Amino acid sequence: MLFIKDLEVSIEGKKILKGLTLEVKPGEVHAIMGPNGTGKSTLANVIAGRDLYEIGGGKVSYKGKDLLELSVEERANEGIFLGFQYPVEIPGVSMTNFLRTAVNERRAYHGLDPMPAGEFLRMMEEKKQLVEIHSQLASRSVNEGFSGGEKKRNEIFQMAMLEPELAILDETDSGLDIDALKVVANGVNKLRRPDNAFIVITHYQRLLDYIIPDFVHVLFNGRIVRSGGKELALELEEKGYEWLKAQAPA
Amino acid sequence: MDTIITDNSLKGKMITLFGENLRSNFSSDSEHIRSIRLQAIERFRELGFPSPTEEKWRSTNLGKTLMLEYVQHFAPLEKDIDVRKVFQCEVFDLDTILVAQYNGWLVNKGETLTSLPNGTVIGSLADAMRQYPEIFEKHYGKYADMQHDGLNALNTAFAQDGLFIYVPEGVTVEKPVQIINLIDLKENFFVQPRNLIVLEKGASLRLVHCDHSLRHKESLINNVSEFYVGEGAYLDHYKIQNKDNSSTLITTTFFHQERESRVSTNTIVLHGGVVRNNISVKLAGEYAEADILGLYLVDREQHVDTHVHVDHAVPHCTSNEMFKGILDDQASGVFNGHILVRREAQKTLAYQNNRNLLLTDKARIHTKPHLEIYADDVKCSHGATVGQLDPEAMFYLRTRGIGEHAARMLLMYAFAAEVIGKISIQALRERIDELVAKRLRGELTICDQCVIDCREKRPVSFDIDLSKI
């Protein structure tokens, strides 16, 4: 589904990713761990299409297409979803208006007519249950005045509405208490299917108690330095990132 | 130099016209009105038209406008106009009291001055001048400052008709009053409407004022309104301006507020050639409150200039200004917000906010907050921002599959929504909401709006249903 080969990325002349290789297949959950500043969020943003970065080398293919050639919205409409570490507040745009636009833009991309309003509202109600959102979310502006936990739940809610094939969750666990974390993880687990995949980026192992990954990768200094099964996360938790730094090539 | 010469000639022409009218069209004036006119023309003789050398007119040059030749009418074109033939009402849900001003003259289904059972009087200023001299003696010309403003002096010298509303003590006018100001002439046209609205103690009124033009001819409108808002009275006021590119619209509105009165005034500029809105609020009684809001959406060569002056004359008053603008193409704008807090006006709360979105490199806005505070126990703040659409928000929307164009639309609309959301008449809010969305999508043309459809050369028709403005 996603194949990244020797990806090199820099921002303002500073190299962040220095030859990253990763393959994700349908049905898989990949966790990417690593200390702060090693390029985890850069990877997520580059896949989503953020234009702040310069691609120095390597290639990224998604469903057989050259991903780097696609615009941000084309990637989204091809099934890529980025769950933001810091979801953006958009005062004045209601959740309903926002999601309806998003759902219908995607439908238009795939040659479908807009979703009838009734069907859309039913879908919203159904997906709200999934992340246990009970408030009058629909009339509120996107993320405006939401608590940290609400913002993260809202990301998962949007993911549920848009039904992506490849979801990248960028530190969705940061700033969440254990209850909120469970709700978020539970939402993700319910959305797992044989034909979709997740890349879960996290600093801590704790999220992976609830979202069980098939693979764990450790990103350090712009490269994946270790890959393994879910037990690698536990090993990291136990030994800390210092352990890696000692092992990593300079 | 051409500009100045022509300005002088228009000035001279106006002074000559005044003399002629004094013997004819103004001859039936009361002594009171006549003396105001004479003072006003003297003041105009001294001040003349504003020039860009004046600070208040630095960024809005009327030179081109004043160079043109205009036709003026000092009596209604057709005296026995059968309004029903000119206007076709398509009313099915009458929920406003509708009056119309046609080429400067008030027309209201043949009945130019209406009294409601509760004592409210709505209609023609010209008629009211004759019928209610005592109200005019008390209020007319009292709030409009012509000492510093030549255009206001000129309006006062020539004022003949416009909207008059009198709401007696304790009366709430249930339905909103809507006035539509239509210009529909084949020639270049100069008109100076004058409005007087008096709310006695505890009265309550909602007023929607729409400015439109029906033909794409050069027009110059110099509109002056005076509002007296008595003790504990409430005024909810909207100005919707949708003019064509060849029009120059200058509106000057004075609000005089007594103790514990509340005013909310919202100016929405959807379209216009040159638009100048002067809004002046005098908080003259303690615990008075004013919300002064506005939204301007301009593109191409359009120019919109907003001057707000809030005078905190006494203690314990609150004023809250919020103006937002979206400027596209080569459009230009001015916001000048002057808050004066006098020495006695302790415990004043005064807020001012002007936010602008510039969509191109060529769009311009001059924003100038001006706080003049002589009292020491006050809370005042001001903020002005000029920016582009938030790139973070753009990216966020696009990652949800929303294309760049739609994402821009959503963000622009959201920017405007803060002002629209404050419209308390629901039907009006919904309609404005729709018009703004249409305007932002580039679908709103001057011929495609509100009540009027002149494209098929049908008689001018309008619809009283507010939701269909």
XYZ file of C-alpha atoms in Angstrom:
719
model
C 0.000 0.000 0.000
C 2.665 2.499 1.085
C 6.257 2.065 0.115
C 8.893 4.549 1.201
C 12.429 4.065 -0.070
C 15.522 6.005 1.056
C 13.513 9.155 1.749
C 15.562 12.248 2.450
C 13.803 15.360 3.676
C 15.068 18.701 4.893
C 13.532 21.892 6.133
C 15.227 25.222 5.593
C 18.392 23.424 4.606
C 18.433 21.244 7.696
C 18.269 17.525 7.029
C 15.584 15.781 9.050
C 15.037 12.435 7.334
C 18.240 10.868 6.077
C 17.240 7.860 4.051
C 14.120 6.339 5.538
C 12.663 3.114 4.270
C 9.292 1.718 5.312
C 6.667 -0.549 3.828
C 3.086 -0.729 5.015
C 0.623 -3.342 3.751
C -3.164 -3.428 4.074
C -4.354 -4.680 7.434
C -1.173 -3.704 9.273
C -0.598 -1.393 12.185
C 2.844 0.131 12.356
C 4.076 2.045 15.371
C 6.836 4.572 14.931
C 8.604 5.507 18.116
C 11.572 7.630 18.930
C 12.762 10.580 20.950
C 11.655 14.140 20.183
C 13.188 15.812 17.174
C 14.087 12.688 15.272
C 11.714 13.280 12.391
C 8.520 11.431 13.366
C 6.199 14.348 12.694
C 8.161 15.275 9.576
C 7.437 11.834 8.183
C 3.738 12.185 8.923
C 3.585 15.643 7.361
C 5.504 14.641 4.253
C 3.131 11.742 3.636
C 0.169 14.093 4.041
C 1.709 16.590 1.631
C 2.812 19.527 3.736
C 4.762 21.890 1.497
C 7.242 23.176 4.089
C 9.725 20.461 3.275
C 12.249 19.851 0.532
C 12.498 16.296 -0.684
C 16.205 15.604 -1.204
C 15.935 12.060 -2.495
C 14.165 8.739 -2.367
C 10.630 7.875 -3.394
C 7.225 7.309 -1.894
C 4.640 5.238 -3.664
C 1.085 4.735 -2.511
C -1.249 2.230 -4.148
C 1.190 2.169 -7.056
C 1.130 5.964 -7.535
C 3.952 8.408 -6.969
C 2.622 10.001 -3.812
C 4.902 13.024 -3.986
C 3.233 14.076 -7.236
C -0.199 14.356 -5.621
C -1.651 17.474 -3.985
C -2.648 17.406 -0.321
C -6.328 16.990 -1.138
C -5.670 14.332 -3.777
C -3.777 12.293 -1.204
C -6.662 12.678 1.212
C -9.173 11.668 -1.412
C -7.024 8.679 -2.300
C -7.502 7.546 1.278
C -4.695 9.058 3.335
C -5.635 10.614 6.656
C -3.408 12.551 9.040
C -4.460 12.760 12.661
C -2.773 15.961 13.828
C -0.599 16.260 16.878
C -1.952 19.796 17.273
C -5.377 19.963 15.612
C -6.037 23.436 14.205
C -8.855 25.590 15.558
C -11.004 27.064 12.812
C -13.427 29.558 14.331
C -16.564 30.121 12.307
C -16.522 26.792 10.456
C -18.990 24.421 12.050
C -18.091 20.743 12.386
C -21.092 19.837 10.264
C -20.218 22.222 7.493
C -16.596 21.114 7.586
C -17.282 17.390 7.495
C -20.010 17.695 4.954
C -17.676 19.592 2.667
C -14.958 16.991 3.231
C -17.247 14.008 2.668
C -18.726 15.525 -0.464
C -15.383 16.625 -1.879
C -14.224 13.052 -1.567
C -17.390 11.764 -3.198
C -16.974 14.232 -6.034
C -13.371 13.057 -6.475
C -14.658 9.532 -6.918
C -17.406 10.636 -9.257
C -20.232 10.318 -6.738
C -23.100 12.715 -6.032
C -23.160 14.598 -2.720
C -24.436 12.584 0.213
C -28.066 13.405 1.052
C -28.318 15.534 4.215
C -30.312 12.933 6.140
C -27.860 10.186 5.417
C -24.979 12.450 6.364
C -26.521 13.356 9.721
C -27.209 9.697 10.499
C -23.608 8.895 9.688
C -22.403 11.647 11.994
C -24.530 10.352 14.850
C -23.268 6.824 14.346
C -19.590 7.822 14.228
C -19.921 10.086 17.240
C -20.804 7.011 19.289
C -17.567 5.418 18.234
C -15.441 7.995 20.017
C -18.016 8.641 22.721
C -18.683 12.228 21.700
C -21.944 13.275 23.273
C -21.809 17.038 23.116
C -23.549 19.175 20.548
C -20.459 18.907 18.449
C -22.201 19.562 15.168
C -22.952 23.190 15.830
C -19.537 23.991 17.282
C -16.689 25.426 15.264
C -13.902 23.036 14.303
C -11.748 22.462 17.408
C -12.577 25.900 18.753
C -12.520 25.893 22.520
C -12.142 22.108 22.558
C -10.069 20.659 25.390
C -6.915 18.734 24.469
C -8.784 15.460 24.833
C -11.744 16.663 22.786
C -9.455 17.736 19.982
C -7.862 14.290 19.805
C -11.212 12.548 19.925
C -12.342 14.858 17.184
C -9.431 13.676 15.042
C -10.529 10.065 15.457
C -14.107 11.095 14.795
C -13.064 12.716 11.510
C -11.102 9.598 10.658
C -14.209 7.518 11.254
C -16.239 9.825 9.006
C -13.707 9.772 6.183
C -12.900 6.043 6.374
C -9.304 6.290 5.170
C -7.265 3.429 3.809
C -4.077 4.677 5.421
C -4.323 6.659 8.641
C -1.310 8.297 10.223
C -1.848 9.264 13.826
C 0.751 11.786 14.914
C 1.174 11.584 18.689
C -2.547 11.267 19.156
C -1.829 10.114 22.709
C 0.067 13.229 23.777
C -1.732 15.202 26.439
C -4.401 12.570 27.017
C -5.335 11.136 30.375
C -5.786 7.393 30.603
C -9.563 7.477 30.076
C -9.296 9.611 26.964
C -6.473 7.434 25.731
C -8.679 4.360 26.034
C -11.493 6.039 24.138
C -9.141 7.060 21.336
C -7.505 3.606 21.164
C -10.872 1.914 21.230
C -12.007 4.078 18.333
C -8.979 3.094 16.303
C -9.415 -0.595 17.094
C -13.008 -0.538 15.925
C -11.907 0.983 12.635
C -9.244 -1.615 11.927
C -10.030 -3.699 8.882
C -8.118 -6.091 6.629
C -8.087 -3.488 3.875
C -6.829 -0.480 5.807
C -3.618 0.339 7.603
C -2.414 2.595 10.404
C 0.830 4.308 11.196
C 0.781 5.238 14.857
C 3.431 7.734 15.860
C 4.088 7.930 19.547
C 6.688 8.954 22.029
C 5.474 6.590 24.724
C 4.796 2.923 24.802
C 1.585 3.342 26.774
C -0.689 3.851 23.722
C 0.548 0.537 22.368
C -0.991 -1.254 25.362
C -4.325 -0.377 23.767
C -3.516 -0.310 20.067
C -1.543 -3.472 19.475
C 0.866 -2.898 16.601
C 2.072 -5.517 14.143
C 5.381 -3.734 13.775
C 7.332 -1.275 15.853
C 9.977 0.928 14.281
C 12.387 3.124 16.113
C 13.182 6.355 14.361
C 16.377 7.995 15.422
C 18.372 10.751 13.810
C 16.384 10.596 10.571
C 16.544 6.849 10.039
C 14.733 3.754 11.206
C 17.351 2.151 13.396
C 15.398 -0.800 14.730
C 12.285 -2.652 13.609
C 10.552 -5.451 15.390
C 7.299 -6.746 16.800
C 5.286 -5.252 19.624
C 7.842 -6.447 22.176
C 10.306 -3.872 20.865
C 8.119 -1.170 22.358
C 8.406 -2.788 25.772
C 12.125 -3.112 25.455
C 12.360 0.578 24.612
C 10.167 1.488 27.529
C 12.406 -0.452 29.817
C 15.782 0.677 28.534
C 14.901 4.194 27.384
C 16.049 5.993 24.288
C 19.535 6.461 25.744
C 20.073 2.807 25.013
C 19.530 3.478 21.343
C 21.649 6.553 21.244
C 24.541 4.481 22.508
C 23.985 1.954 19.706
C 23.189 4.305 16.865
C 25.806 5.206 14.308
C 26.946 8.799 14.656
C -5.377 71.034 -10.389
C -8.340 70.021 -12.520
C -9.891 68.323 -9.556
C -9.801 71.400 -7.415
C -11.222 73.627 -10.114
C -14.080 71.242 -10.744
C -14.603 70.821 -7.050
C -14.857 74.579 -6.775
C -17.232 74.687 -9.660
C -19.453 72.012 -8.140
C -19.225 73.898 -4.892
C -20.190 77.112 -6.663
C -22.960 75.348 -8.485
C -24.347 74.000 -5.218
C -24.335 77.443 -3.646
C -26.143 78.884 -6.656
C -28.641 76.039 -6.603
C -29.270 76.723 -2.958
C -30.191 80.332 -3.661
C -32.616 79.280 -6.402
C -34.275 76.669 -4.219
C -34.626 79.028 -1.300
C -37.115 80.975 -3.405
C -38.871 77.912 -4.807
C -38.663 74.408 -3.366
C -37.550 75.492 0.117
C -40.007 78.377 0.333
C -42.555 76.460 2.366
C -40.025 75.621 5.109
C -40.764 76.549 8.677
C -38.646 79.328 10.180
C -36.740 76.699 12.123
C -35.810 74.604 9.130
C -35.012 77.685 7.113
C -32.581 78.978 9.699
C -30.837 75.597 9.862
C -30.512 75.595 6.080
C -29.003 79.052 6.060
C -26.450 78.154 8.725
C -25.635 74.981 6.849
C -25.013 76.633 3.493
C -22.769 79.194 5.189
C -20.821 76.387 6.773
C -20.584 74.610 3.435
C -19.374 77.818 1.817
C -16.507 77.827 4.336
C -15.718 74.093 4.329
C -16.513 73.030 0.788
C -16.172 69.427 -0.268
C -13.626 67.325 1.588
C -10.198 67.136 0.025
C -7.432 64.557 0.455
C -5.412 67.171 2.316
C -7.762 66.638 5.268
C -6.630 63.837 7.557
C -10.082 62.238 7.543
C -10.127 62.087 3.762
C -6.489 61.295 3.176
C -7.138 57.837 1.733
C -10.407 58.479 -0.036
C -10.185 60.898 -2.905
C -13.505 62.209 -4.138
C -11.773 64.213 -6.871
C -12.981 62.054 -9.734
C -16.491 61.869 -8.355
C -16.734 65.621 -7.914
C -15.528 66.254 -11.463
C -18.643 64.743 -12.980
C -21.795 66.511 -13.946
C -24.827 65.424 -11.985
C -28.525 65.915 -12.289
C -30.332 66.838 -9.105
C -34.024 66.894 -8.435
C -35.489 69.194 -5.848
C -38.992 67.933 -6.302
C -40.166 64.387 -6.975
C -39.878 63.636 -10.674
C -43.428 62.443 -10.927
C -45.506 64.132 -8.324
C -48.498 61.847 -8.458
C -46.507 58.704 -8.680
C -48.630 55.620 -8.314
C -46.226 53.591 -6.296
C -48.021 50.368 -7.019
C -47.209 50.785 -10.679
C -43.531 51.276 -10.004
C -43.196 48.651 -7.340
C -44.695 45.265 -7.602
C -45.102 43.638 -4.297
C -44.598 39.925 -4.179
C -45.527 39.599 -0.575
C -46.771 36.426 0.877
C -45.359 36.671 4.347
C -45.455 40.192 5.594
C -43.101 40.461 8.480
C -41.490 43.825 8.023
C -42.813 47.300 7.705
C -41.406 48.293 4.356
C -40.741 51.772 3.105
C -38.842 52.768 0.027
C -36.926 55.758 -1.069
C -36.948 56.121 -4.818
C -34.372 58.501 -6.275
C -34.268 60.276 -2.957
C -38.012 60.589 -2.361
C -39.945 58.521 0.023
C -42.616 56.402 -1.567
C -44.781 54.186 0.492
C -47.677 52.846 -1.500
C -49.006 56.342 -1.966
C -49.121 56.953 1.745
C -45.974 58.774 2.703
C -46.533 59.079 6.414
C -48.106 56.237 8.357
C -49.204 56.182 11.965
C -49.398 52.836 13.679
C -52.020 52.210 16.366
C -49.323 52.397 19.052
C -48.485 55.968 18.017
C -45.395 55.180 16.006
C -45.007 57.350 12.936
C -43.090 56.041 9.939
C -42.606 57.697 6.623
C -41.467 60.745 4.732
C -39.233 63.302 6.389
C -40.653 66.013 4.134
C -44.175 65.359 5.374
C -43.076 64.941 8.957
C -41.310 68.324 8.861
C -44.682 69.938 8.233
C -46.757 67.743 10.533
C -44.487 67.422 13.545
C -42.577 70.709 13.861
C -42.127 70.210 17.610
C -40.154 66.982 17.061
C -37.964 68.711 14.521
C -37.379 71.663 16.796
C -36.221 69.294 19.485
C -34.089 66.898 17.471
C -33.434 67.845 13.859
C -29.864 68.913 13.190
C -29.015 68.530 16.883
C -26.803 65.456 16.584
C -25.310 65.813 13.148
C -22.144 67.826 13.507
C -21.814 70.087 10.527
C -19.116 72.275 12.021
C -16.348 69.941 10.863
C -17.880 68.259 7.885
C -18.683 70.038 4.654
C -20.686 67.136 3.249
C -22.884 67.099 6.297
C -23.372 70.848 6.029
C -24.279 70.420 2.355
C -26.774 67.686 3.165
C -28.332 69.848 5.858
C -28.616 72.793 3.474
C -30.418 70.740 0.838
C -32.207 68.092 2.932
C -35.755 67.567 1.713
C -36.787 63.984 2.155
C -35.758 60.726 3.687
C -36.947 58.400 6.381
C -38.644 59.676 9.474
C -39.527 57.416 12.382
C -40.918 58.448 15.714
C -41.433 55.798 18.382
C -43.301 57.100 21.432
C -42.329 56.419 25.020
C -42.426 52.774 26.036
C -43.487 51.518 22.614
C -41.889 48.489 21.021
C -42.268 48.324 17.263
C -42.771 44.605 16.862
C -41.899 44.153 13.220
C -38.583 45.323 11.873
C -38.813 48.385 9.678
C -37.045 48.054 6.385
C -36.126 50.949 4.160
C -34.868 50.386 0.676
C -33.057 53.207 -0.970
C -33.226 52.826 -4.720
C -31.530 54.896 -7.346
C -33.034 54.352 -10.756
C -32.234 57.115 -13.209
C -30.800 57.301 -16.670
C -28.566 60.271 -15.858
C -25.687 60.760 -13.482
C -27.397 61.629 -10.287
C -26.627 63.408 -7.037
C -28.996 62.831 -4.153
C -28.848 63.789 -0.486
C -31.278 61.787 1.625
C -31.788 62.830 5.209
C -33.168 60.567 7.920
C -34.363 61.324 11.416
C -35.235 58.548 13.814
C -36.417 59.345 17.312
C -36.872 56.704 19.993
C -38.430 58.098 23.122
C -37.749 56.726 26.593
C -38.026 52.951 26.744
C -38.907 52.614 23.051
C -37.605 49.793 20.923
C -37.010 49.597 17.184
C -35.311 47.332 14.681
C -34.389 49.018 11.441
C -32.886 47.546 8.302
C -31.574 50.056 5.810
C -30.679 48.822 2.334
C -28.890 50.856 -0.305
C -29.162 49.730 -3.899
C -28.788 51.018 -7.379
C -30.741 49.785 -10.333
C -28.815 51.205 -13.220
C -25.143 51.392 -13.843
C -24.924 55.153 -13.985
C -22.659 57.374 -11.962
C -24.368 58.350 -8.783
C -23.289 60.322 -5.777
C -25.249 59.807 -2.608
C -24.619 61.940 0.406
C -26.793 60.450 3.115
C -27.073 61.796 6.651
C -28.999 60.088 9.448
C -29.666 61.218 12.975
C -30.803 58.791 15.648
C -31.983 59.922 19.025
C -32.128 56.962 21.400
C -33.855 58.022 24.580
C -33.396 56.746 28.110
C -33.563 52.950 28.283
C -34.477 52.731 24.593
C -33.208 50.008 22.300
C -32.215 50.320 18.682
C -31.114 47.411 16.533
C -29.865 48.878 13.264
C -28.552 47.316 10.060
C -27.178 48.908 6.986
C -26.844 46.693 3.943
C -25.017 48.280 1.058
C -24.991 46.721 -2.340
C -24.132 49.340 -4.902
C -22.664 49.152 -8.357
C -19.093 50.039 -9.258
C -19.946 53.462 -10.619
C -21.585 54.701 -7.456
C -20.164 56.819 -4.693
C -22.056 56.286 -1.489
C -21.322 58.432 1.531
C -23.412 57.755 4.587
C -22.981 59.605 7.811
C -24.881 58.300 10.797
C -25.123 59.937 14.176
C -26.393 58.104 17.222
C -27.188 60.094 20.320
C -27.692 57.834 23.306
C -29.345 58.719 26.567
C -28.995 56.938 29.881
C -29.206 53.118 29.837
C -29.999 53.050 26.162
C -28.642 50.329 23.920
C -27.684 50.569 20.284
C -26.446 47.843 18.028
C -25.512 48.982 14.560
C -24.161 46.681 11.899
C -22.906 47.917 8.539
C -22.536 45.300 5.844
C -20.935 46.342 2.579
C -21.415 43.672 -0.053
C -20.537 45.687 -3.087
C -19.862 49.274 -4.019
C -17.801 51.636 -6.111
C -16.590 54.088 -3.525
C -18.215 53.642 -0.136
C -17.620 55.920 2.792
C -19.386 55.165 6.069
C -19.075 57.625 8.908
C -20.523 56.337 12.142
C -20.624 58.601 15.117
C -21.901 57.512 18.504
C -22.335 59.863 21.401
C -22.820 58.167 24.733
C -24.479 61.049 26.487
C -26.212 59.263 29.380
C -24.704 56.942 31.970
C -24.849 53.167 31.495
C -25.486 53.477 27.780
C -24.117 50.704 25.578
C -23.223 50.624 21.915
C -22.203 47.736 19.697
C -20.791 49.039 16.456
C -20.192 46.249 13.999
C -19.367 45.953 10.369
C -18.287 43.743 7.541
C -16.938 44.847 4.181
C -16.287 42.626 1.195
C -14.677 44.366 -1.727
C -12.836 43.367 -4.855
C -11.640 44.740 -8.184
C -11.223 48.527 -7.978
C -13.698 49.018 -5.154
C -12.908 51.225 -2.213
C -14.524 51.160 1.194
C -13.747 53.636 3.938
C -15.122 53.351 7.451
C -14.746 56.086 10.018
C -16.087 55.386 13.474
C -16.164 57.999 16.177
C -17.295 57.067 19.671
C -17.649 59.831 22.199
C -17.737 58.666 25.813
C -19.073 61.835 27.358
C -20.255 60.460 30.723
C -19.235 57.662 33.139
C -20.216 53.978 33.060
C -20.787 53.544 29.346
C -19.687 50.670 27.152
C -18.780 50.651 23.502
C -17.727 47.682 21.487
C -16.479 48.007 17.928
C -15.846 45.073 15.639
C -15.163 45.601 11.952
C -13.985 42.923 9.589
C -12.986 43.190 5.980
C -12.068 40.911 3.106
C -10.297 42.663 0.261
C -9.569 40.981 -3.036
C -7.906 42.022 -6.301
C -6.852 45.713 -6.235
C -9.532 46.708 -3.762
C -8.640 49.160 -1.052
C -10.027 49.974 2.319
C -9.701 52.349 5.230
C -10.664 51.845 8.828
C -10.336 54.742 11.185
C -11.628 54.173 14.698
C -11.602 57.125 17.041
C -12.569 56.601 20.651
C -12.789 59.713 22.765
C -13.081 59.233 26.522
C -13.715 62.568 28.154
C -12.347 63.524 31.539
C -15.660 62.900 33.324
C -16.235 59.525 31.656
C -14.808 57.319 34.389
C -15.546 53.571 34.391
C -15.729 53.587 30.628
C -15.360 50.292 28.810
C -14.356 50.780 25.198
C -13.201 48.089 22.850
C -12.234 48.298 19.253
C -11.217 45.604 16.856
C -10.534 45.780 13.132
C -9.481 42.656 11.317
C -8.697 42.374 7.645
C -7.988 39.629 5.200
C -6.059 40.618 2.121
C -6.414 38.018 -0.596
C -3.883 39.446 -3.017
C -0.635 41.402 -2.903
C -2.382 44.351 -4.479
C -5.281 44.666 -2.059
C -4.682 47.389 0.515
C -6.075 48.429 3.850
C -5.187 51.453 5.938
C -6.256 50.782 9.477
C -5.854 53.378 12.163
C -7.020 53.016 15.730
C -7.117 56.319 17.537
C -7.752 56.352 21.268
C -7.988 59.671 23.006
C -8.440 59.124 26.727
C -8.677 61.817 29.377
C -10.166 59.764 32.224
C -7.957 57.530 34.352
C -10.289 54.786 35.549
C -11.251 53.213 32.258
C -10.757 50.022 30.318
C -10.005 50.542 26.670
C -8.474 48.263 24.139
C -7.933 48.228 20.460
C -6.591 45.764 17.999
C -6.018 45.797 14.290
C -4.861 42.912 12.184
C -4.084 42.605 8.519
C -3.352 39.152 7.275
C -3.787 36.361 4.831
C -5.653 33.111 5.281
C -4.097 30.953 7.969
C -1.817 28.433 6.200
C -2.183 25.961 9.098
C -5.936 25.975 8.722
C -5.622 25.654 4.938
C -3.431 22.593 5.329
C -5.766 21.078 7.895
C -8.771 21.432 5.607
C -6.886 20.087 2.616
C -5.777 16.996 4.528
C -9.493 16.261 4.845
C -9.811 16.230 1.081
C -11.149 19.754 0.740
C -9.661 21.356 -2.348
C -7.790 24.618 -2.171
C -10.633 26.689 -3.568
C -13.255 25.254 -1.242
C -10.868 25.551 1.704
C -10.333 29.245 0.968
C -14.086 29.716 0.756
C -14.662 28.029 4.065
C -12.027 30.138 5.792
C -13.196 33.416 4.306
C -16.725 32.608 5.200
C -15.671 31.700 8.720
C -13.872 35.018 9.020
C -17.038 36.880 8.088
C -19.267 34.687 10.230
C -18.308 36.422 13.452
C -20.036 39.608 12.347
C -22.954 37.856 10.639
C -23.556 35.767 13.744
C -24.349 38.943 15.666
C -27.360 39.776 13.498
C -30.251 39.208 15.860
C -33.065 39.135 13.292
C -32.938 35.494 12.291
C -34.378 35.812 8.800
C -32.007 38.652 8.050
C -29.052 36.733 9.431
C -29.836 33.751 7.238
C -30.259 35.900 4.184
C -27.066 37.871 4.791
C -25.279 34.628 5.466
C -26.375 33.370 2.078
C -25.496 36.636 0.346
C -22.033 36.700 1.896
C -21.381 33.105 0.884
C -22.526 33.959 -2.623
C -20.439 37.098 -2.656
C -17.355 35.176 -1.595
C -17.941 32.586 -4.275
C -18.011 35.450 -6.762
C -21.608 34.715 -7.653
C -23.216 37.844 -6.342
C -23.545 40.477 -9.008
C -25.228 43.775 -8.653
C -28.123 42.493 -10.722
C -28.583 39.366 -8.740
C -29.493 40.530 -5.324
C -32.024 41.307 -2.804
C -35.436 42.281 -3.737
C -34.801 43.745 -7.072
C -34.669 42.194 -10.444
C -34.233 44.783 -13.127
C -32.730 42.573 -15.772
C -35.888 41.897 -17.655
C -36.955 45.536 -17.581
C -39.933 44.600 -15.517
C -41.332 47.235 -13.245
C -39.193 47.402 -10.153
C -40.525 44.842 -7.795
C -39.694 43.982 -4.314
C -40.541 41.522 -1.760
C -41.308 42.380 1.788
C -40.270 39.034 3.150
C -37.060 39.769 5.023
C -35.658 36.375 4.280
C -35.662 37.378 0.650
C -33.825 40.637 0.811
